Coordinates of C-alpha atoms and ligand atoms in Angstrom, one line a residue:
M1 CA 28.6 79.0 -49.1
T2 CA 28.9 78.1 -52.8
Q3 CA 25.6 76.1 -53.1
G4 CA 23.3 77.8 -55.3
L5 CA 25.7 79.9 -57.2
D6 CA 25.4 80.5 -61.0
P7 CA 27.6 77.8 -62.5
T8 CA 29.5 80.4 -64.4
E9 CA 30.4 82.5 -61.5
K10 CA 33.9 82.1 -60.2
I11 CA 34.6 81.8 -56.6
K12 CA 37.3 84.6 -55.6
D13 CA 37.2 84.3 -51.8
W14 CA 39.5 81.4 -50.8
K15 CA 38.8 81.7 -47.1
S16 CA 35.1 81.3 -47.5
I17 CA 35.6 78.1 -49.7
R18 CA 36.8 76.5 -46.3
D19 CA 33.3 76.8 -44.9
D20 CA 32.1 74.4 -47.6
F21 CA 34.2 71.7 -46.2
P22 CA 32.7 70.4 -42.8
I23 CA 36.1 68.4 -41.9
L24 CA 38.2 71.6 -42.2
N25 CA 36.7 73.0 -39.1
K26 CA 37.3 70.0 -36.9
E27 CA 40.0 69.5 -34.2
I28 CA 42.5 66.8 -34.5
N29 CA 44.5 66.0 -31.3
G30 CA 43.4 69.1 -29.8
H31 CA 44.3 71.5 -32.7
Q32 CA 42.5 73.0 -35.7
L33 CA 43.1 70.5 -38.5
V34 CA 45.6 71.6 -41.1
Y35 CA 45.1 68.9 -44.0
L36 CA 48.2 68.8 -46.1
D37 CA 47.8 65.3 -47.5
N38 CA 45.8 66.1 -50.5
A39 CA 47.8 64.1 -52.9
A40 CA 46.5 60.9 -51.2
S41 CA 43.0 62.2 -51.1
S42 CA 41.1 65.4 -51.1
Q43 CA 38.3 66.6 -48.7
K44 CA 34.7 66.7 -49.7
P45 CA 32.5 69.7 -49.8
Q46 CA 29.0 69.6 -48.4
V47 CA 27.4 69.8 -51.8
V48 CA 29.2 66.5 -52.5
I49 CA 28.2 64.8 -49.3
D50 CA 24.6 66.1 -49.9
A51 CA 24.5 64.7 -53.6
I52 CA 25.4 61.3 -52.4
R53 CA 22.8 61.2 -49.7
K54 CA 20.0 62.7 -52.1
H55 CA 20.8 60.0 -54.5
Y56 CA 20.1 57.3 -51.7
E57 CA 17.2 59.4 -50.4
D58 CA 15.3 60.2 -53.6
N59 CA 16.7 58.2 -56.5
N60 CA 18.1 54.9 -55.6
A61 CA 17.6 51.8 -57.8
N62 CA 19.8 50.0 -60.2
V63 CA 20.7 51.3 -63.6
H64 CA 19.9 50.5 -67.2
R65 CA 17.5 47.6 -66.4
G66 CA 14.2 48.9 -64.8
I67 CA 11.2 50.4 -66.5
H68 CA 10.2 52.0 -63.3
E69 CA 10.7 55.6 -62.4
L70 CA 13.4 55.2 -59.8
S71 CA 15.4 53.0 -62.1
N72 CA 15.2 55.6 -64.8
R73 CA 16.3 58.4 -62.4
A74 CA 19.3 56.1 -61.4
T75 CA 20.2 55.6 -65.0
E76 CA 19.7 59.4 -65.7
T77 CA 21.9 60.3 -62.7
Y78 CA 24.6 57.9 -63.9
E79 CA 24.7 58.8 -67.5
A80 CA 24.5 62.5 -66.6
S81 CA 27.6 62.1 -64.6
R82 CA 29.4 60.5 -67.7
R83 CA 28.3 63.3 -69.9
R84 CA 29.7 65.8 -67.2
V85 CA 33.0 64.0 -67.2
A86 CA 33.3 64.1 -70.9
K87 CA 32.8 67.8 -70.9
Y88 CA 35.3 68.2 -68.0
L89 CA 38.0 66.4 -70.1
N90 CA 36.6 67.6 -73.5
A91 CA 36.2 64.1 -74.7
A92 CA 34.7 63.9 -78.2
R93 CA 31.9 61.8 -76.9
P94 CA 30.4 60.5 -73.5
E95 CA 31.0 56.8 -74.6
E96 CA 34.7 57.4 -74.3
V97 CA 34.3 57.8 -70.4
I98 CA 34.3 54.5 -68.5
F99 CA 33.6 54.5 -64.9
T100 CA 36.0 52.4 -62.9
R101 CA 36.9 52.4 -59.1
G102 CA 39.8 54.7 -59.6
T103 CA 43.1 55.4 -61.5
T104 CA 44.5 52.0 -60.5
E105 CA 41.5 50.2 -61.9
S106 CA 41.6 52.2 -65.1
I107 CA 45.4 51.5 -65.6
N108 CA 44.8 47.8 -64.8
L109 CA 41.9 47.9 -67.4
V110 CA 44.2 49.1 -70.2
A111 CA 47.1 46.8 -69.1
H112 CA 44.9 43.7 -69.3
S113 CA 42.5 44.5 -72.1
W114 CA 44.5 46.7 -74.4
G115 CA 47.7 44.9 -73.5
Q116 CA 46.4 41.4 -74.1
S117 CA 45.4 42.1 -77.5
N118 CA 48.3 44.5 -78.7
I119 CA 51.4 43.5 -76.8
C120 CA 53.5 40.5 -77.8
A121 CA 56.4 38.8 -76.4
G122 CA 59.5 40.9 -77.0
D123 CA 57.5 44.2 -77.3
T124 CA 58.4 47.2 -75.0
I125 CA 56.3 49.1 -72.6
L126 CA 57.7 52.6 -72.2
L127 CA 57.1 54.3 -68.7
T128 CA 59.0 56.8 -66.6
E129 CA 61.1 56.4 -63.3
M130 CA 58.7 58.5 -61.5
E131 CA 55.5 56.3 -61.9
H132 CA 53.4 55.5 -58.9
H133 CA 53.1 51.9 -58.3
S134 CA 49.7 51.9 -60.0
N135 CA 51.3 52.7 -63.4
L136 CA 54.1 50.4 -62.8
V137 CA 52.9 47.1 -61.3
P138 CA 50.0 46.6 -63.6
W139 CA 52.7 46.7 -66.4
Q140 CA 55.1 44.3 -64.7
I141 CA 52.4 41.7 -64.2
M142 CA 51.4 42.0 -67.8
A143 CA 54.9 42.1 -69.3
K144 CA 55.8 39.0 -67.2
R145 CA 52.8 37.1 -68.5
I146 CA 53.4 37.9 -72.1
G147 CA 57.1 38.0 -72.1
A148 CA 57.4 41.9 -72.9
K149 CA 59.9 44.2 -71.7
L150 CA 59.7 47.3 -69.5
E151 CA 61.9 50.4 -70.4
F152 CA 61.9 53.8 -68.5
I153 CA 62.4 57.5 -69.2
S154 CA 65.1 58.6 -66.6
V155 CA 64.6 61.1 -64.0
T156 CA 67.3 63.6 -64.0
G157 CA 67.8 63.6 -60.1
D158 CA 66.4 65.7 -57.2
D159 CA 65.1 68.2 -59.5
G160 CA 62.5 65.6 -60.8
L161 CA 62.7 66.3 -64.5
L162 CA 62.4 63.8 -67.2
D163 CA 65.5 63.2 -69.4
L164 CA 63.9 63.4 -72.8
T165 CA 67.3 63.4 -74.9
D166 CA 66.7 59.7 -76.1
L167 CA 63.1 59.7 -76.1
D168 CA 62.7 59.2 -79.8
E169 CA 64.9 56.1 -79.7
K170 CA 63.0 54.7 -76.8
L171 CA 59.7 55.4 -78.6
D172 CA 61.0 53.5 -81.7
R173 CA 61.2 50.4 -79.6
A174 CA 57.9 50.9 -77.7
K175 CA 54.2 49.8 -78.1
I176 CA 52.9 52.2 -75.4
L177 CA 54.1 55.1 -73.5
A178 CA 52.4 55.2 -70.0
F179 CA 53.4 58.3 -67.9
T180 CA 52.2 60.5 -65.0
H181 CA 51.1 64.1 -65.7
F182 CA 52.0 65.4 -62.1
S183 CA 54.3 63.4 -60.0
N184 CA 52.8 62.6 -56.5
T185 CA 56.3 62.4 -54.9
L186 CA 58.4 65.1 -56.8
G187 CA 55.6 67.6 -57.9
S188 CA 57.0 67.6 -61.3
I189 CA 54.6 68.6 -64.2
N190 CA 55.4 66.5 -67.1
P191 CA 55.0 68.0 -70.8
V192 CA 51.9 66.0 -71.3
K193 CA 51.1 67.3 -74.8
E194 CA 54.6 67.0 -76.1
L195 CA 55.0 63.3 -74.8
C196 CA 51.7 62.3 -76.4
Q197 CA 52.4 64.2 -79.7
R198 CA 55.9 62.5 -79.8
A199 CA 54.3 59.1 -79.1
R200 CA 51.7 59.5 -81.8
K201 CA 54.3 60.5 -84.3
A202 CA 56.0 57.3 -83.6
E203 CA 52.8 55.4 -83.8
V204 CA 52.9 54.6 -80.1
V205 CA 49.8 54.4 -77.9
S206 CA 49.7 56.8 -75.0
L207 CA 48.3 56.6 -71.6
V208 CA 48.3 59.5 -69.1
D209 CA 48.0 59.1 -65.5
A210 CA 46.2 62.2 -64.4
A211 CA 45.5 61.1 -60.8
Q212 CA 47.5 64.2 -59.5
S213 CA 46.5 66.6 -62.1
A214 CA 42.7 66.1 -62.8
G215 CA 41.5 68.3 -60.1
H216 CA 44.5 70.9 -60.2
T217 CA 44.7 71.9 -63.9
T218 CA 42.7 71.9 -67.1
I219 CA 42.8 68.6 -69.1
D220 CA 41.7 68.6 -72.5
V221 CA 42.0 65.2 -73.9
Q222 CA 41.5 66.2 -77.6
E223 CA 44.1 68.9 -77.4
I224 CA 46.6 66.5 -75.5
D225 CA 45.6 63.8 -78.2
C226 CA 46.3 60.9 -75.7
D227 CA 44.9 57.5 -76.2
F228 CA 43.9 56.9 -72.6
L229 CA 43.8 59.0 -69.5
A230 CA 42.9 58.0 -66.0
F231 CA 41.9 59.7 -62.7
S232 CA 40.2 59.2 -59.4
G233 CA 37.2 60.8 -58.2
H234 CA 38.5 61.0 -54.5
K235 CA 41.4 63.1 -55.3
I236 CA 39.2 65.8 -57.0
C237 CA 36.8 66.4 -54.1
G238 CA 34.5 63.6 -55.0
P239 CA 33.8 60.2 -53.3
T240 CA 36.1 57.3 -53.1
G241 CA 35.4 54.1 -55.2
I242 CA 34.7 56.0 -58.6
G243 CA 37.2 56.9 -61.2
V244 CA 37.5 57.4 -64.9
L245 CA 39.2 55.8 -67.8
Y246 CA 39.0 58.0 -70.9
G247 CA 39.8 56.0 -74.0
K248 CA 39.6 57.0 -77.7
K249 CA 36.6 55.4 -79.3
E250 CA 38.7 53.7 -81.9
Q251 CA 40.9 52.1 -79.1
L252 CA 38.1 51.1 -76.8
E253 CA 36.0 49.5 -79.6
E254 CA 38.7 47.2 -80.6
M255 CA 39.6 46.1 -77.1
P256 CA 38.2 42.9 -75.5
P257 CA 36.1 43.2 -72.2
Y258 CA 38.1 43.5 -69.0
Q259 CA 35.6 41.8 -66.7
G260 CA 32.6 39.7 -67.5
G261 CA 29.2 39.9 -66.0
G262 CA 25.8 41.8 -66.2
E263 CA 25.6 45.0 -68.2
M264 CA 28.5 44.3 -70.3
I265 CA 26.8 41.8 -72.6
S266 CA 24.4 42.2 -75.5
K267 CA 23.6 38.4 -76.0
V268 CA 24.6 35.4 -73.6
E269 CA 24.3 31.7 -74.5
Y270 CA 25.8 28.9 -72.5
L271 CA 28.8 28.5 -74.4
E272 CA 29.5 32.0 -75.7
S273 CA 28.4 35.7 -75.5
T274 CA 28.5 38.9 -77.5
F275 CA 29.4 42.0 -75.9
N276 CA 27.7 45.4 -75.3
V277 CA 28.9 48.6 -77.1
I278 CA 31.3 51.0 -75.3
P279 CA 31.1 52.2 -72.6
H280 CA 28.9 49.4 -71.1
K281 CA 31.4 46.6 -72.4
F282 CA 33.8 47.7 -69.7
E283 CA 31.3 48.2 -67.0
A284 CA 30.4 44.7 -65.7
G285 CA 28.0 44.5 -62.7
T286 CA 26.4 47.2 -60.8
P287 CA 28.2 50.4 -60.9
N288 CA 28.9 53.0 -58.1
I289 CA 25.8 55.2 -58.9
A290 CA 25.9 57.2 -55.8
G291 CA 29.7 57.7 -56.4
A292 CA 28.9 59.0 -60.0
A293 CA 26.4 61.4 -58.4
G294 CA 29.0 62.7 -56.1
L295 CA 31.7 62.9 -58.8
H296 CA 29.2 65.0 -60.9
T297 CA 28.7 67.5 -58.2
A298 CA 32.4 67.6 -57.3
I299 CA 33.3 68.6 -61.0
D300 CA 30.6 71.2 -60.9
Y301 CA 32.1 72.5 -57.7
I302 CA 35.6 72.5 -59.1
D303 CA 34.7 74.2 -62.3
R304 CA 32.8 77.1 -60.4
I305 CA 36.2 77.8 -58.5
G306 CA 38.0 77.4 -61.8
L307 CA 41.0 75.2 -62.5
S308 CA 43.3 77.9 -63.7
A309 CA 42.7 79.8 -60.2
I310 CA 43.3 76.5 -58.5
F311 CA 46.6 75.8 -60.4
K312 CA 47.9 79.3 -59.4
H313 CA 46.9 78.9 -55.8
D314 CA 48.6 75.5 -55.5
Q315 CA 51.7 76.9 -57.0
H316 CA 51.6 79.9 -54.7
L317 CA 51.5 77.7 -51.6
A318 CA 54.0 75.1 -52.8
N319 CA 56.5 77.8 -53.8
Q320 CA 55.9 79.6 -50.5
T321 CA 56.6 76.2 -48.6
V322 CA 59.7 75.5 -50.6
K323 CA 61.1 79.0 -49.9
R324 CA 60.3 78.6 -46.2
L325 CA 61.8 75.1 -45.9
Q326 CA 65.0 76.3 -47.8
E327 CA 65.8 78.5 -44.8
I328 CA 66.0 75.4 -42.5
D329 CA 69.3 73.8 -42.1
G330 CA 69.8 70.2 -43.0
I331 CA 66.7 70.2 -45.5
R332 CA 66.8 68.4 -48.8
I333 CA 63.9 69.2 -51.2
F334 CA 62.8 67.1 -54.1
G335 CA 61.3 68.3 -57.3
P336 CA 61.8 71.1 -59.9
D337 CA 62.4 74.8 -58.8
N338 CA 60.2 76.1 -61.5
Q339 CA 56.6 74.9 -62.4
R340 CA 56.0 72.7 -59.3
S341 CA 52.6 71.4 -58.8
A342 CA 50.9 71.0 -55.3
V343 CA 53.3 68.7 -53.8
V344 CA 56.5 69.2 -51.8
S345 CA 58.6 66.3 -50.6
F346 CA 61.7 66.8 -48.5
V347 CA 63.9 65.0 -46.0
L348 CA 65.5 66.6 -42.9
Q349 CA 68.9 65.4 -42.0
D350 CA 68.9 63.0 -39.1
A351 CA 65.1 63.1 -38.6
H352 CA 63.3 60.1 -40.0
A353 CA 60.3 61.4 -42.1
L354 CA 57.9 59.3 -40.0
D355 CA 59.0 61.5 -36.9
L356 CA 58.1 64.6 -38.8
A357 CA 54.7 63.3 -39.7
T358 CA 54.2 62.1 -36.1
M359 CA 55.2 65.3 -34.7
A360 CA 53.0 67.2 -37.3
D361 CA 50.0 65.0 -36.3
Q362 CA 50.5 65.9 -32.7
K363 CA 49.9 69.4 -33.7
G364 CA 46.9 68.6 -35.9
I365 CA 48.7 68.7 -39.2
A366 CA 48.2 65.9 -41.6
I367 CA 51.1 65.1 -43.9
R368 CA 52.4 61.9 -45.5
A369 CA 55.6 60.2 -44.8
G370 CA 56.9 57.2 -46.6
H371 CA 57.7 56.0 -50.1
H372 CA 54.4 57.3 -51.5
C373 CA 54.0 54.2 -53.8
N374 CA 57.2 55.4 -55.6
Q375 CA 59.6 52.9 -54.1
P376 CA 61.9 52.5 -57.1
L377 CA 62.2 56.2 -57.5
L378 CA 63.1 56.8 -53.9
T379 CA 65.7 53.9 -54.2
K380 CA 67.2 55.8 -57.2
L381 CA 67.3 59.2 -55.2
G382 CA 68.8 57.3 -52.3
V383 CA 66.3 57.9 -49.5
P384 CA 63.9 55.3 -48.0
S385 CA 61.2 57.8 -47.6
T386 CA 60.4 61.5 -47.6
A387 CA 57.9 63.8 -45.7
R388 CA 55.4 65.2 -48.1
A389 CA 53.1 68.2 -47.8
S390 CA 50.4 68.4 -50.5
F391 CA 48.2 71.2 -51.1
N392 CA 44.6 71.9 -52.4
F393 CA 42.5 75.2 -53.0
Y394 CA 41.2 75.3 -49.5
N395 CA 44.7 75.5 -47.9
T396 CA 45.9 78.8 -46.6
E397 CA 49.2 80.6 -46.1
S398 CA 48.6 80.5 -42.3
E399 CA 48.5 76.7 -42.6
V400 CA 51.8 76.8 -44.3
D401 CA 53.0 78.9 -41.4
R402 CA 52.0 76.3 -38.8
F403 CA 53.4 73.4 -40.9
I404 CA 56.8 75.3 -41.0
E405 CA 56.8 75.9 -37.3
V406 CA 56.6 72.1 -36.6
I407 CA 59.5 71.6 -39.1
Q408 CA 61.5 74.3 -37.4
Q409 CA 60.7 72.7 -33.9
V410 CA 61.7 69.1 -35.1
Q411 CA 65.0 70.6 -36.7
K412 CA 66.0 72.0 -33.3
M413 CA 65.3 68.6 -31.7
F414 CA 67.3 66.5 -34.2
V415 CA 69.8 68.5 -35.9
Ligands
LIG501 N1 48.7 57.4 -59.9 C1 49.2 58.5 -59.2 C2 50.1 59.6 -59.9 C3 48.8 58.8 -57.9 O1 49.3 59.7 -57.1 C4 47.9 57.8 -57.3 C5 47.7 57.8 -55.7 C6 47.4 56.8 -58.1 C7 48.0 56.6 -59.3 C8 46.5 55.7 -57.6 O2 45.3 56.3 -57.3 P1 44.1 55.5 -56.8 O3 42.9 56.4 -56.5 O4 43.6 54.4 -57.6 O5 44.6 54.9 -55.4 N2 48.5 58.5 -54.9 C9 48.6 58.5 -53.7 C10 49.6 59.2 -53.0 O6 50.4 59.9 -53.5 N3 49.5 59.0 -51.8 O7 48.4 58.1 -51.4 C11 47.9 57.8 -52.7

């Protein structure tokens, strides 16, 4: 067990890590669970579950308003989590960390608030063809309301790379570049620092969707020099319902509030109000305090394992999976040959992706089949859906073996 470890001590024994996750020892459909749907959501270690319970058992009250002890404790829990996230991302200051419900809400916040005050009719919003619907639909809604245009950096094809040949011309026309760091469907790892730096040079604001990267590689927002970055707690071993928007202080201070209500004001009169300072200006209403406690513990936990070790482990399992799948006749694998993240998407000739996922489920193996909220991308690639295995640090080589066995069985049935 990892509880009680020195925070600087790194975990080396991958197998013992599994004991930290109660769900991984469960049986599903009569088989030991093999959880390969980590791109959708990660599992939770006992320490995170305990942190949430402890908050409700010992410290529960509302934040920023009481003078009583429990309210002070709740406020300290919440603000300590903010400081921890700031450290995790290497943000210059905790006020640059806004708590949201997740990546989706973080991007909506920027599209509405920053968009409303910075995008005019005729302006261009630059995205890539591999964006999750969460980093596409908010911009579509905003563009339609304002009369702005969307433009896209192309994906080269099945290899899932971005075609950057005409990036500078596209940046010349753009107000904001919003792109995913790691693709949730292709497993591509986009050159985040290069993209943000080229955007900055062109005086274009950058937003990084780090939903798939935040728990899988080190993120340093000062080094990347992005204006905004979003991620979800539940994908990094934290609870659902809490996520983060990082924003540069200069941007956040200029932006109007996203939602109105308690906490986000400094003075209210019947006809108008003045607003609180950042980050509170963007956190209307009672926040997810227990979620913040869980996220804090999740980040401590992940940092103890070490993000560079996690990244290597992910790549090892993903590469091993690709290699084994390539030996199966009729397989088409999406994503780059080199530098793949923890995601492997594929189709098997004649077998529907849903059949693959259903057969896998009958053996206790959780994978995802569908469009993965990447409908336009899959349309471009000419497939309605893919099967997707996505890994985390608690997955093992023998789980890859069990997964491959199922695909081999399906292949015999269909091809
Ligand atoms: N951006 C990316 C790149 C994602 O992969 C996801 C969720 C989101 C945004 C939205 O995150 P949320 O926490 O706000 O929902 N991706 C997936 C997936 O691949 N399968 O299920 C959810």
